[in-house]
Amino acid sequence: TQNKQPTATGFGQNEIFNGQNRQGGAMITYSKTNPQTKKTTIKTDKKKKGSETTASKGEKPPITFDSIIFEVFNDKNELIRTIKQKAPKENGVHRMYWYMNEKGKQRPSRRKPRENASEPGGVSVMPGNYKIKLHYGNETATEKIAIAYDPRVEMPFEVLKNKYDLLKQLENKMDVAAKATQHLLASKEILEDYQKRIKAQKKQKKYEDILKSHTEIMKKIDGLLDDMFGKEDKRQGITATEFPSTISYLYKARRYVSSLLQNPGQTEINLVKNADEKVSAVIFKINEFYKTDWLNYKNSVENLKLSPFEEIKELEYK
């Protein structure tokens, strides 16, 4: 017989191994069995109009088994993380992964968040004891787990706590910036809605001034978004901007703090201070915009009374 050489280099010391990397996070293993659903028929009395069926309004909605809900509680029994996944169709043993982080907050974006979007991940949890719950339909499994730092690295608890506290501060600052930009996006939608209403009116000349103010307000909103994110780059391929955006200073500070293996030093303090100066200046401009320009625009549009209802004259049929 003849043995076939594997696809690799010639020497054993240089053999190439291809395999799947281990997935990050805490691996949660669970066993699931799909419930047996019984087909039920609803009887109705055709002779009586408006008769109630067995599924009356007072009954609870049916229990669904289409998703797995994973919850994490800290030592104070506070819910700190919720992950919802589509339930696997097959029975048996399955796995899901938790990246050992808390519930996060929204991040600044030029786009509105998707409806029913997944809960964002946040700061990594501190070492300690946690309780996890797994919900599937009307069934719940509970287990306790212990989170520990890498035993190969000597890491004082004080360092982890200072790092955690600073990351939470940066997360809150990021959330304020996100709320400010979401306000601007919501205002753009209001502008576009009123613009459509005005253009639908018969007498266009009557609204020329307000349409001009629409354009000015829209430019100011886009300018404020550019102040936070930088101008939109519509180029394709690998591109680079000449100057960093305002919000990038916060991301840079967070990246430095996340990689710390010691207490935050002067470098991290300066990065946070620099980010605060940049972002707070834009937040101030956004607040001033809503105190003056947006308020004046709101009053002018509300005075127009652009109701979709028209007066209907009585018809005379002869």
Short mmCIF file of C-alpha atoms in Angstrom, two decimals:
data_model
loop_
_atom_site.label_atom_id
_atom_site.label_comp_id
_atom_site.label_asym_id
_atom_site.label_seq_id
_atom_site.Cartn_x
_atom_site.Cartn_y
_atom_site.Cartn_z
CA THR A 1 0.00 0.00 0.00
CA GLN A 2 1.05 3.57 -0.55
CA ASN A 3 0.42 6.40 1.90
CA LYS A 4 -0.62 9.78 0.56
CA GLN A 5 1.27 12.76 1.90
CA PRO A 6 -0.90 15.45 3.46
CA THR A 7 -1.03 18.89 1.88
CA ALA A 8 1.71 20.70 3.81
CA THR A 9 5.37 21.64 3.69
CA GLY A 10 8.00 18.95 3.50
CA PHE A 11 9.35 18.91 7.07
CA GLY A 12 7.35 17.85 10.10
CA GLN A 13 8.49 20.86 12.11
CA ASN A 14 6.90 23.16 9.54
CA GLU A 15 3.57 21.37 9.17
CA ILE A 16 0.67 23.77 8.66
CA PHE A 17 -2.37 23.22 10.84
CA ASN A 18 -5.73 24.71 9.85
CA GLY A 19 -8.50 24.80 12.39
CA GLN A 20 -11.21 26.96 13.84
CA ASN A 21 -10.17 29.40 16.53
CA ARG A 22 -11.80 29.16 19.92
CA GLN A 23 -14.71 31.56 20.21
CA GLY A 24 -14.35 34.34 22.76
CA GLY A 25 -16.53 34.80 25.80
CA ALA A 26 -18.08 32.46 28.34
CA MET A 27 -19.51 29.35 26.73
CA ILE A 28 -23.01 28.50 27.99
CA THR A 29 -24.09 24.94 27.22
CA TYR A 30 -27.75 23.97 27.47
CA SER A 31 -30.05 21.16 26.42
CA LYS A 32 -33.35 21.91 24.69
CA THR A 33 -36.36 19.78 23.84
CA ASN A 34 -39.08 21.13 21.62
CA PRO A 35 -42.52 20.88 23.25
CA GLN A 36 -45.18 18.78 21.60
CA THR A 37 -47.87 21.09 20.32
CA LYS A 38 -51.40 19.85 20.17
CA LYS A 39 -53.74 20.98 17.45
CA THR A 40 -56.85 22.56 18.93
CA THR A 41 -60.05 23.38 17.15
CA ILE A 42 -62.12 26.38 18.01
CA LYS A 43 -65.85 25.65 17.98
CA THR A 44 -68.23 28.42 17.04
CA ASP A 45 -72.01 28.58 17.10
CA LYS A 46 -73.10 29.71 13.66
CA LYS A 47 -76.64 30.37 14.81
CA LYS A 48 -75.67 33.02 17.34
CA LYS A 49 -74.05 36.17 16.06
CA GLY A 50 -71.18 37.60 18.06
CA SER A 51 -70.69 34.43 20.10
CA GLU A 52 -67.31 34.15 21.83
CA THR A 53 -64.76 31.52 20.83
CA THR A 54 -62.58 29.59 23.25
CA ALA A 55 -59.82 32.19 22.66
CA SER A 56 -61.63 35.00 24.44
CA LYS A 57 -60.16 38.40 25.14
CA GLY A 58 -59.55 37.60 28.79
CA GLU A 59 -57.25 34.66 28.06
CA LYS A 60 -53.47 34.96 28.20
CA PRO A 61 -51.56 34.91 24.90
CA PRO A 62 -50.15 31.50 23.94
CA ILE A 63 -46.64 30.62 25.12
CA THR A 64 -44.10 30.76 22.32
CA PHE A 65 -40.94 28.69 22.04
CA ASP A 66 -39.27 30.61 19.23
CA SER A 67 -36.46 32.27 21.21
CA ILE A 68 -33.90 31.72 23.96
CA ILE A 69 -33.53 34.58 26.48
CA PHE A 70 -30.30 34.71 28.48
CA GLU A 71 -30.12 36.95 31.59
CA VAL A 72 -27.25 37.81 33.93
CA PHE A 73 -27.68 39.07 37.51
CA ASN A 74 -24.95 40.47 39.75
CA ASP A 75 -24.43 39.71 43.46
CA LYS A 76 -27.10 42.33 44.30
CA ASN A 77 -29.59 40.42 42.13
CA GLU A 78 -29.66 43.29 39.62
CA LEU A 79 -30.25 42.42 35.97
CA ILE A 80 -27.13 43.59 34.12
CA ARG A 81 -27.37 41.83 30.74
CA THR A 82 -30.04 40.34 28.49
CA ILE A 83 -29.34 38.43 25.29
CA LYS A 84 -32.13 37.15 23.07
CA GLN A 85 -31.46 34.60 20.37
CA LYS A 86 -33.58 32.64 17.96
CA ALA A 87 -34.14 29.17 19.37
CA PRO A 88 -32.45 26.35 17.44
CA LYS A 89 -34.86 24.03 15.65
CA GLU A 90 -33.08 20.81 16.62
CA ASN A 91 -33.41 19.11 20.00
CA GLY A 92 -30.32 18.32 22.01
CA VAL A 93 -27.28 20.16 23.32
CA HIS A 94 -26.58 23.70 22.11
CA ARG A 95 -24.21 26.51 23.02
CA MET A 96 -24.31 30.28 23.26
CA TYR A 97 -21.64 32.77 24.26
CA TRP A 98 -21.63 35.70 26.65
CA TYR A 99 -18.72 38.12 26.33
CA MET A 100 -18.80 38.77 30.09
CA ASN A 101 -20.01 42.34 29.69
CA GLU A 102 -22.85 44.41 31.06
CA LYS A 103 -25.68 46.06 29.21
CA GLY A 104 -24.28 48.98 27.24
CA LYS A 105 -25.73 52.25 26.03
CA GLN A 106 -26.39 53.55 22.56
CA ARG A 107 -23.47 54.90 20.59
CA PRO A 108 -23.47 58.03 18.43
CA SER A 109 -24.53 57.39 14.85
CA ARG A 110 -25.79 59.19 11.77
CA ARG A 111 -28.57 56.62 11.55
CA LYS A 112 -31.52 55.90 13.79
CA PRO A 113 -31.32 52.57 15.67
CA ARG A 114 -33.27 49.68 14.21
CA GLU A 115 -36.55 48.76 15.80
CA ASN A 116 -36.26 45.72 18.09
CA ALA A 117 -32.47 46.01 17.91
CA SER A 118 -30.46 43.76 20.20
CA GLU A 119 -29.32 45.11 23.52
CA PRO A 120 -25.87 46.71 23.07
CA GLY A 121 -22.95 45.29 25.00
CA GLY A 122 -21.13 47.48 27.49
CA VAL A 123 -18.23 47.40 29.94
CA SER A 124 -16.71 44.08 31.00
CA VAL A 125 -17.96 42.85 34.36
CA MET A 126 -15.80 42.78 37.45
CA PRO A 127 -14.57 39.45 38.87
CA GLY A 128 -17.14 37.98 41.23
CA ASN A 129 -20.17 35.72 41.50
CA TYR A 130 -23.07 36.02 39.08
CA LYS A 131 -26.35 34.29 38.44
CA ILE A 132 -27.53 33.40 34.97
CA LYS A 133 -31.03 32.49 33.83
CA LEU A 134 -32.07 30.85 30.60
CA HIS A 135 -35.70 31.22 29.51
CA TYR A 136 -37.35 29.05 26.89
CA GLY A 137 -41.10 29.45 26.63
CA ASN A 138 -42.47 28.84 30.11
CA GLU A 139 -39.33 27.02 31.26
CA THR A 140 -36.44 28.65 33.18
CA ALA A 141 -33.04 27.25 34.14
CA THR A 142 -30.87 29.00 36.74
CA GLU A 143 -27.17 28.57 37.44
CA LYS A 144 -24.46 30.39 39.41
CA ILE A 145 -21.11 31.19 37.84
CA ALA A 146 -17.87 32.77 39.04
CA ILE A 147 -15.97 35.27 36.88
CA ALA A 148 -12.21 35.43 37.53
CA TYR A 149 -9.38 37.36 35.91
CA ASP A 150 -6.74 35.51 33.91
CA PRO A 151 -4.77 33.59 36.58
CA ARG A 152 -1.58 33.92 34.53
CA VAL A 153 -1.62 37.71 35.02
CA GLU A 154 -1.23 39.34 38.41
CA MET A 155 -3.91 42.01 38.52
CA PRO A 156 -4.86 43.88 41.73
CA PHE A 157 -8.60 44.38 42.26
CA GLU A 158 -8.02 48.11 42.71
CA VAL A 159 -6.66 48.42 39.17
CA LEU A 160 -9.66 46.61 37.72
CA LYS A 161 -12.06 48.78 39.72
CA ASN A 162 -10.42 52.06 38.62
CA LYS A 163 -10.40 50.88 35.02
CA TYR A 164 -14.07 49.83 35.28
CA ASP A 165 -15.13 53.18 36.79
CA LEU A 166 -13.36 55.18 34.07
CA LEU A 167 -14.90 53.05 31.32
CA LYS A 168 -18.36 53.63 32.82
CA GLN A 169 -17.71 57.38 32.77
CA LEU A 170 -16.73 57.21 29.10
CA GLU A 171 -19.81 55.11 28.37
CA ASN A 172 -22.06 57.78 29.92
CA LYS A 173 -20.31 60.51 27.92
CA MET A 174 -20.83 58.46 24.76
CA ASP A 175 -24.52 58.09 25.63
CA VAL A 176 -24.96 61.87 25.95
CA ALA A 177 -23.38 62.36 22.52
CA ALA A 178 -25.65 59.64 21.09
CA LYS A 179 -28.79 61.28 22.50
CA ALA A 180 -27.75 64.64 21.07
CA THR A 181 -27.27 63.23 17.57
CA GLN A 182 -30.54 61.26 17.79
CA HIS A 183 -32.35 64.51 18.61
CA LEU A 184 -30.90 66.00 15.43
CA LEU A 185 -32.00 63.02 13.34
CA ALA A 186 -35.52 63.23 14.78
CA SER A 187 -35.62 66.95 13.95
CA LYS A 188 -34.62 66.18 10.36
CA GLU A 189 -37.61 63.85 10.07
CA ILE A 190 -39.92 66.59 11.37
CA LEU A 191 -38.48 69.02 8.81
CA GLU A 192 -39.00 66.58 5.96
CA ASP A 193 -42.57 65.87 7.10
CA TYR A 194 -43.54 69.54 7.24
CA GLN A 195 -41.85 70.17 3.92
CA LYS A 196 -44.07 67.52 2.31
CA ARG A 197 -47.16 69.03 3.93
CA ILE A 198 -46.34 72.51 2.69
CA LYS A 199 -45.60 71.35 -0.85
CA ALA A 200 -48.97 69.61 -0.86
CA GLN A 201 -50.74 72.93 -0.27
CA LYS A 202 -52.31 74.73 -3.22
CA LYS A 203 -50.95 78.24 -2.57
CA GLN A 204 -47.17 77.78 -2.69
CA LYS A 205 -46.22 81.48 -2.64
CA LYS A 206 -47.78 81.82 0.79
CA TYR A 207 -45.14 79.45 2.21
CA GLU A 208 -42.02 80.69 0.42
CA ASP A 209 -40.48 82.17 3.58
CA ILE A 210 -41.06 79.06 5.67
CA LEU A 211 -39.60 76.87 2.92
CA LYS A 212 -36.45 79.02 2.96
CA SER A 213 -36.22 78.60 6.71
CA HIS A 214 -36.55 74.82 6.16
CA THR A 215 -33.44 74.87 4.01
CA GLU A 216 -31.50 76.95 6.53
CA ILE A 217 -32.48 74.74 9.49
CA MET A 218 -31.63 71.58 7.53
CA LYS A 219 -28.17 72.98 6.73
CA LYS A 220 -27.61 73.79 10.41
CA ILE A 221 -28.61 70.27 11.46
CA ASP A 222 -26.31 68.70 8.87
CA GLY A 223 -23.55 71.06 10.02
CA LEU A 224 -23.97 69.97 13.64
CA LEU A 225 -23.86 66.30 12.61
CA ASP A 226 -20.68 67.04 10.67
CA ASP A 227 -19.23 68.75 13.74
CA MET A 228 -19.71 65.51 15.67
CA PHE A 229 -18.90 62.89 13.02
CA GLY A 230 -16.96 64.82 10.42
CA LYS A 231 -18.18 65.35 6.87
CA GLU A 232 -19.65 62.29 5.19
CA ASP A 233 -17.13 60.65 2.93
CA LYS A 234 -18.91 59.28 -0.13
CA ARG A 235 -15.75 57.94 -1.71
CA GLN A 236 -15.44 54.20 -2.27
CA GLY A 237 -12.59 51.91 -1.38
CA ILE A 238 -9.91 52.49 1.25
CA THR A 239 -10.02 56.15 2.25
CA ALA A 240 -8.59 58.31 5.01
CA THR A 241 -9.66 61.64 6.46
CA GLU A 242 -7.22 64.47 7.01
CA PHE A 243 -8.53 65.36 10.48
CA PRO A 244 -10.08 63.11 13.13
CA SER A 245 -13.78 63.59 13.92
CA THR A 246 -14.90 64.92 17.29
CA ILE A 247 -16.44 61.64 18.43
CA SER A 248 -13.25 59.75 17.51
CA TYR A 249 -11.50 61.37 20.49
CA LEU A 250 -13.93 59.58 22.82
CA TYR A 251 -13.41 56.26 21.04
CA LYS A 252 -9.64 56.70 21.26
CA ALA A 253 -9.78 57.40 24.99
CA ARG A 254 -11.95 54.32 25.52
CA ARG A 255 -9.59 52.16 23.48
CA TYR A 256 -6.58 53.22 25.56
CA VAL A 257 -8.39 52.66 28.87
CA SER A 258 -9.71 49.25 27.76
CA SER A 259 -6.18 47.98 27.11
CA LEU A 260 -4.80 49.09 30.48
CA LEU A 261 -3.00 46.61 32.74
CA GLN A 262 -2.35 49.22 35.43
CA ASN A 263 -4.10 52.20 36.97
CA PRO A 264 -5.05 54.97 34.51
CA GLY A 265 -2.09 57.31 34.15
CA GLN A 266 -1.47 60.78 32.80
CA THR A 267 -1.83 59.60 29.20
CA GLU A 268 -5.36 58.32 29.77
CA ILE A 269 -6.30 61.39 31.83
CA ASN A 270 -5.14 63.68 29.03
CA LEU A 271 -7.02 61.66 26.40
CA VAL A 272 -10.26 61.88 28.39
CA LYS A 273 -9.75 65.59 29.03
CA ASN A 274 -9.09 66.25 25.36
CA ALA A 275 -12.21 64.28 24.36
CA ASP A 276 -14.30 66.21 26.91
CA GLU A 277 -13.19 69.54 25.44
CA LYS A 278 -13.97 68.47 21.88
CA VAL A 279 -17.34 66.80 22.51
CA SER A 280 -18.64 69.30 25.07
CA ALA A 281 -18.12 72.12 22.56
CA VAL A 282 -20.36 70.36 20.02
CA ILE A 283 -22.96 69.50 22.68
CA PHE A 284 -23.05 73.18 23.64
CA LYS A 285 -23.70 74.18 20.01
CA ILE A 286 -26.52 71.60 19.77
CA ASN A 287 -28.13 72.90 22.96
CA GLU A 288 -27.94 76.48 21.67
CA PHE A 289 -29.50 75.41 18.39
CA TYR A 290 -32.55 74.00 20.20
CA LYS A 291 -32.84 77.08 22.42
CA THR A 292 -32.89 79.55 19.53
CA ASP A 293 -33.10 78.39 15.89
CA TRP A 294 -35.23 75.31 16.46
CA LEU A 295 -37.56 77.08 18.87
CA ASN A 296 -38.18 79.91 16.40
CA TYR A 297 -38.79 77.43 13.61
CA LYS A 298 -41.18 75.40 15.77
CA ASN A 299 -43.27 78.50 16.59
CA SER A 300 -43.44 79.60 12.95
CA VAL A 301 -44.55 76.18 11.73
CA GLU A 302 -47.14 75.69 14.47
CA ASN A 303 -48.73 79.02 13.54
CA LEU A 304 -49.34 77.73 10.01
CA LYS A 305 -51.86 75.17 11.30
CA LEU A 306 -51.23 72.74 8.47
CA SER A 307 -54.11 70.41 9.23
CA PRO A 308 -54.89 67.66 6.67
CA PHE A 309 -58.62 68.32 7.19
CA GLU A 310 -60.39 70.65 4.78
CA GLU A 311 -63.73 72.30 5.15
CA ILE A 312 -66.38 70.28 3.35
CA LYS A 313 -69.17 72.31 1.87
CA GLU A 314 -72.70 70.96 2.00
CA LEU A 315 -73.73 69.53 -1.32
CA GLU A 316 -77.08 70.29 -2.84
CA TYR A 317 -78.54 67.65 -5.06
CA LYS A 318 -81.21 68.94 -7.44
#
